[in-house]
Short mmCIF file of C-alpha atoms in Angstrom, two decimals:
data_model
loop_
_atom_site.label_atom_id
_atom_site.label_comp_id
_atom_site.label_asym_id
_atom_site.label_seq_id
_atom_site.Cartn_x
_atom_site.Cartn_y
_atom_site.Cartn_z
CA MET J 500 272.70 200.22 294.74
CA GLY J 501 272.90 196.50 293.97
CA ARG J 502 269.83 195.82 296.06
CA ARG J 503 267.81 198.50 294.34
CA ALA J 504 268.74 197.15 290.93
CA SER J 505 267.85 193.64 292.00
CA SER J 506 264.58 194.82 293.41
CA GLY J 507 263.80 196.72 290.22
CA ALA J 508 264.59 193.68 288.11
CA GLU J 509 262.42 191.48 290.27
CA ALA J 510 259.59 193.98 290.02
CA SER J 511 259.99 194.09 286.27
CA LEU J 512 259.95 190.28 286.00
CA ALA J 513 256.96 190.09 288.31
CA GLU J 514 255.12 192.65 286.22
CA GLY J 515 255.94 190.75 283.02
CA ALA J 516 254.81 187.49 284.56
CA GLY J 517 251.60 189.15 285.60
CA THR J 518 251.04 190.33 282.07
CA VAL J 519 251.60 186.84 280.65
CA GLY J 520 249.41 185.31 283.28
CA GLY J 521 246.71 187.80 282.51
CA GLY J 522 246.90 186.86 278.84
CA LEU J 523 246.42 183.16 279.60
CA GLU J 524 243.47 183.87 281.84
CA ALA J 525 241.81 185.96 279.10
CA ALA J 526 241.56 182.84 276.84
CA PRO J 527 240.23 180.01 279.06
CA ARG J 528 241.06 176.43 278.11
CA ARG J 529 238.42 174.52 276.14
CA LYS J 530 236.93 171.60 277.97
CA ARG J 531 237.02 168.20 276.24
CA PRO J 532 233.53 166.72 275.83
CA ARG J 533 232.84 163.93 278.23
CA ALA J 534 232.69 160.55 276.54
CA ARG J 535 229.44 158.60 276.74
CA ARG J 536 229.84 155.87 279.30
CA GLU J 537 227.80 152.76 280.02
CA TRP J 538 227.77 150.23 282.85
CA VAL J 539 229.22 146.96 281.52
CA GLY J 540 230.52 144.00 283.51
CA GLY J 541 230.37 145.78 286.84
CA MET J 542 232.25 148.89 285.75
CA TRP J 543 231.81 152.03 283.68
CA ARG J 544 233.18 151.77 280.15
CA PRO J 545 233.13 154.12 277.15
CA GLY J 546 229.81 153.76 275.31
CA PRO J 547 229.17 153.83 271.54
CA ARG J 548 229.51 157.21 269.91
CA PRO J 549 226.45 158.72 268.19
CA LEU J 550 228.28 159.03 264.86
CA LEU J 551 229.17 155.34 264.88
CA LEU J 552 225.58 154.41 265.70
CA LEU J 553 224.33 156.57 262.83
CA LEU J 554 226.78 154.94 260.43
CA LEU J 555 225.69 151.45 261.48
CA LEU J 556 222.03 152.41 261.04
CA LEU J 557 222.67 153.74 257.53
CA LEU J 558 224.53 150.55 256.57
CA LEU J 559 221.64 148.43 257.87
CA LEU J 560 219.06 150.44 255.93
CA ALA J 561 221.15 150.22 252.75
CA ALA J 562 221.45 146.43 253.12
CA ARG J 563 217.68 146.07 253.60
CA ALA J 564 216.97 148.25 250.57
CA GLU J 565 219.36 146.18 248.45
CA ALA J 566 217.73 142.94 249.63
CA GLY J 567 214.29 144.34 248.80
CA ALA J 568 215.40 145.37 245.32
CA GLU J 569 216.92 141.95 244.70
CA LEU J 570 213.71 140.26 245.86
CA GLY J 571 211.73 142.45 243.48
CA THR J 572 213.79 141.21 240.54
CA VAL J 573 213.55 137.47 241.26
CA ALA J 574 210.15 136.94 242.90
CA VAL J 575 206.79 136.59 241.18
CA THR J 576 204.64 139.38 242.58
CA CYS J 577 200.93 140.02 243.00
CA GLY J 578 199.40 141.82 240.05
CA SER J 579 202.00 140.48 237.61
CA VAL J 580 200.84 139.19 234.20
CA LEU J 581 202.71 136.15 232.94
CA LYS J 582 202.74 132.93 230.95
CA LEU J 583 203.18 129.57 232.67
CA LEU J 584 205.19 126.80 231.03
CA ASN J 585 204.65 123.13 231.85
CA THR J 586 208.27 121.99 232.20
CA ARG J 587 207.56 118.34 231.32
CA HIS J 588 205.60 118.88 228.08
CA GLY J 589 206.84 122.32 226.98
CA VAL J 590 203.40 123.91 226.62
CA ARG J 591 202.04 127.17 228.05
CA LEU J 592 198.80 127.42 230.00
CA HIS J 593 196.19 128.80 227.62
CA SER J 594 192.51 129.63 227.32
CA HIS J 595 190.18 131.12 224.71
CA ASP J 596 186.49 131.63 224.01
CA VAL J 597 185.92 127.96 223.15
CA LYS J 598 183.68 125.92 225.46
CA TYR J 599 183.93 122.24 226.33
CA GLY J 600 181.47 120.09 224.41
CA SER J 601 181.03 117.83 227.45
CA GLY J 602 181.42 118.01 231.22
CA SER J 603 180.72 121.48 232.60
CA GLY J 604 180.43 123.19 229.21
CA GLN J 605 182.56 126.05 230.58
CA GLN J 606 185.41 127.82 228.76
CA SER J 607 188.19 125.35 227.95
CA VAL J 608 191.76 125.55 229.26
CA THR J 609 194.54 123.96 227.19
CA GLY J 610 198.30 123.94 226.66
CA VAL J 611 199.93 125.44 223.56
CA GLU J 612 203.50 125.11 222.31
CA GLY J 613 203.95 128.60 220.87
CA SER J 614 205.26 131.40 223.08
CA GLU J 615 203.70 134.26 221.10
CA ASP J 616 199.97 133.59 221.69
CA ALA J 617 198.31 136.47 223.60
CA ASN J 618 195.69 134.04 224.98
CA SER J 619 198.35 132.55 227.27
CA TYR J 620 198.59 135.52 229.67
CA TRP J 621 197.33 135.16 233.25
CA ARG J 622 197.19 137.75 236.04
CA ILE J 623 198.25 136.77 239.59
CA ARG J 624 195.63 137.78 242.18
CA GLY J 625 194.94 136.91 245.82
CA GLY J 626 192.68 134.07 246.87
CA ALA J 627 190.36 136.78 248.19
CA GLU J 628 190.30 140.54 247.68
CA GLY J 629 193.01 142.33 249.67
CA GLU J 630 195.08 139.19 250.29
CA CYS J 631 197.66 139.93 247.59
CA PRO J 632 198.59 143.65 247.41
CA ARG J 633 200.02 144.84 244.11
CA GLY J 634 203.76 144.23 243.99
CA ALA J 635 203.91 141.95 247.05
CA PRO J 636 206.05 138.80 246.50
CA VAL J 637 203.93 135.63 246.33
CA ARG J 638 204.78 133.33 249.22
CA CYS J 639 205.09 129.57 248.94
CA GLY J 640 201.80 128.10 250.15
CA GLN J 641 199.87 131.30 249.39
CA ALA J 642 196.35 131.12 247.95
CA VAL J 643 196.04 132.81 244.55
CA ARG J 644 193.67 133.15 241.63
CA LEU J 645 194.91 133.05 238.04
CA THR J 646 192.74 135.34 235.92
CA HIS J 647 192.86 134.93 232.14
CA VAL J 648 193.70 138.38 230.79
CA ASN J 649 191.77 138.33 227.51
CA THR J 650 188.49 136.84 228.79
CA GLY J 651 188.49 137.85 232.48
CA LYS J 652 187.75 134.30 233.68
CA ASN J 653 189.55 132.51 236.50
CA LEU J 654 191.38 129.19 236.36
CA HIS J 655 188.91 126.75 237.90
CA THR J 656 188.36 123.07 238.55
CA HIS J 657 185.50 120.90 239.87
CA HIS J 658 184.33 117.30 239.93
CA PHE J 659 183.77 116.82 236.20
CA PRO J 660 185.86 114.37 234.15
CA SER J 661 188.24 115.89 231.62
CA PRO J 662 187.33 115.14 227.96
CA LEU J 663 190.40 113.13 226.89
CA SER J 664 192.16 111.59 229.89
CA ASN J 665 189.23 111.26 232.30
CA ASN J 666 191.16 113.16 234.95
CA GLN J 667 189.51 116.18 236.61
CA GLU J 668 188.36 118.91 234.24
CA VAL J 669 190.07 122.32 234.44
CA SER J 670 188.14 125.25 233.00
CA ALA J 671 188.01 129.06 233.01
CA PHE J 672 185.08 130.42 235.00
CA GLY J 673 183.52 133.67 236.17
CA ASP J 674 183.03 137.13 234.79
CA GLY J 675 185.38 140.11 235.05
CA GLY J 676 187.66 138.21 237.40
CA GLU J 677 184.84 137.25 239.77
CA GLY J 678 183.99 133.56 240.10
CA ASP J 679 183.63 131.39 243.20
CA GLN J 680 185.61 129.50 245.84
CA LEU J 681 186.69 126.87 243.30
CA ASP J 682 188.96 129.44 241.62
CA VAL J 683 191.57 129.28 244.42
CA TRP J 684 194.94 127.54 244.01
CA LEU J 685 197.86 127.12 246.43
CA VAL J 686 201.37 127.86 245.14
CA GLN J 687 203.70 125.02 246.13
CA CYS J 688 207.42 125.85 246.07
CA GLY J 689 210.51 125.09 248.08
CA GLY J 690 211.49 128.35 249.78
CA THR J 691 209.83 131.44 251.20
CA TYR J 692 208.73 133.03 247.91
CA TRP J 693 207.83 131.92 244.39
CA HIS J 694 210.93 132.74 242.31
CA ARG J 695 210.68 133.30 238.56
CA GLU J 696 213.32 130.72 237.69
CA GLU J 697 211.83 128.07 240.00
CA ALA J 698 209.46 125.29 238.96
CA VAL J 699 206.34 125.28 241.14
CA ARG J 700 203.05 123.38 241.45
CA PHE J 701 199.52 124.65 241.76
CA GLN J 702 197.29 122.61 244.06
CA HIS J 703 193.59 123.31 244.02
CA ALA J 704 192.43 124.52 247.44
CA GLY J 705 188.98 122.93 247.16
CA THR J 706 189.56 119.52 245.56
CA HIS J 707 193.33 119.14 246.22
CA VAL J 708 194.24 118.12 242.66
CA TYR J 709 197.34 119.47 240.90
CA LEU J 710 197.25 121.49 237.68
CA SER J 711 198.68 119.04 235.14
CA VAL J 712 199.35 118.13 231.51
CA THR J 713 199.90 114.54 230.34
CA GLY J 714 200.15 115.04 226.58
CA GLU J 715 196.67 114.25 225.18
CA GLN J 716 195.90 116.43 222.13
CA TYR J 717 192.60 117.89 220.92
CA GLY J 718 191.28 117.76 217.37
CA HIS J 719 189.01 120.31 215.70
CA PRO J 720 188.48 123.20 216.50
CA ILE J 721 191.62 123.45 218.68
CA ARG J 722 193.77 120.89 216.89
CA GLY J 723 197.15 120.17 218.46
CA GLN J 724 196.43 121.86 221.77
CA ARG J 725 197.02 119.72 224.87
CA GLU J 726 194.52 118.84 227.53
CA VAL J 727 195.04 120.55 230.91
CA HIS J 728 193.47 118.74 233.87
CA GLY J 729 193.76 118.01 237.58
CA MET J 730 195.70 115.02 238.96
CA PRO J 731 195.50 113.72 242.55
CA SER J 732 199.24 113.54 243.27
CA PRO J 733 202.37 115.65 242.64
CA ASN J 734 204.54 114.37 239.79
CA GLN J 735 206.53 115.48 236.75
CA HIS J 736 203.35 116.39 234.83
CA ASN J 737 202.35 119.21 237.19
CA SER J 738 205.53 121.31 237.27
CA TRP J 739 205.20 124.90 236.00
CA LYS J 740 207.57 127.82 235.51
CA ALA J 741 206.95 131.56 235.07
CA MET J 742 207.92 132.74 231.60
CA GLU J 743 207.12 135.85 229.52
CA GLY J 744 205.22 138.65 231.18
CA VAL J 745 205.09 141.93 233.05
CA PHE J 746 206.33 141.59 236.63
CA ILE J 747 205.37 144.27 239.14
CA LYS J 748 208.16 145.45 241.43
CA PRO J 749 207.50 145.97 245.16
CA SER J 750 207.28 149.69 244.36
CA PRO J 751 203.79 149.94 242.77
CA THR J 752 204.81 152.84 240.55
CA GLU J 753 207.57 151.05 238.65
CA PRO J 754 206.46 147.95 236.69
CA SER J 755 209.36 145.75 235.58
CA ARG J 756 209.02 144.26 232.11
CA HIS J 757 210.29 140.73 231.66
CA ASP J 758 209.13 140.52 228.06
CA GLU J 759 206.61 142.02 225.70
CA LEU J 760 202.89 142.07 226.42
#
């Protein structure tokens, strides 16, 4: 009797164990994904996870976008329209439909003290077509043309004496922004790009003089305006700074206004 009961109990336990075992087998264990591994230092080590790589890539792209936006706010860019202030004499580069009575007889370029004169706006263009895409930051050493907005003539110099100081005459030349090879100037600055708050120099690519003001004043019909001319060496008289204007951001669809135009 005792053996039969023991045998029945064992059979019952065995049957129950079989039922539990069957339940475990019906839900197989999930396999853990194998970690990416890479061969480093003579042995296999866990490699970078895709999610971490994606996060690092997003952070890098965000940093580059932020740097580009910051550059767009501080750099002078191609296509921008601005006024240029001579930092030594406090006058802005200016032109108008008044011709020199001597020298080349071309349109005169002067310096004026007032900041509100619309004849003091100049557009930044490349030294040749296609060299300065709209919105691209102007690099130090880059060749540019400065086109007078109201008359469409380019800042120009050549081997004529200036009327008052006998330095090299600076004039405005051309038609509709088209002149000749003597319209090209090199931007001289200390870093990679021409920054708005930085004083720069403009050296003429053809004759190597620097755009300068030394204080001589005209009489009638442009009384009080200063002579602008070319000088052979860099000095305090040929330092210029970007002032009022419309500065184009690197994105060509969003112009950034620095002041009224």
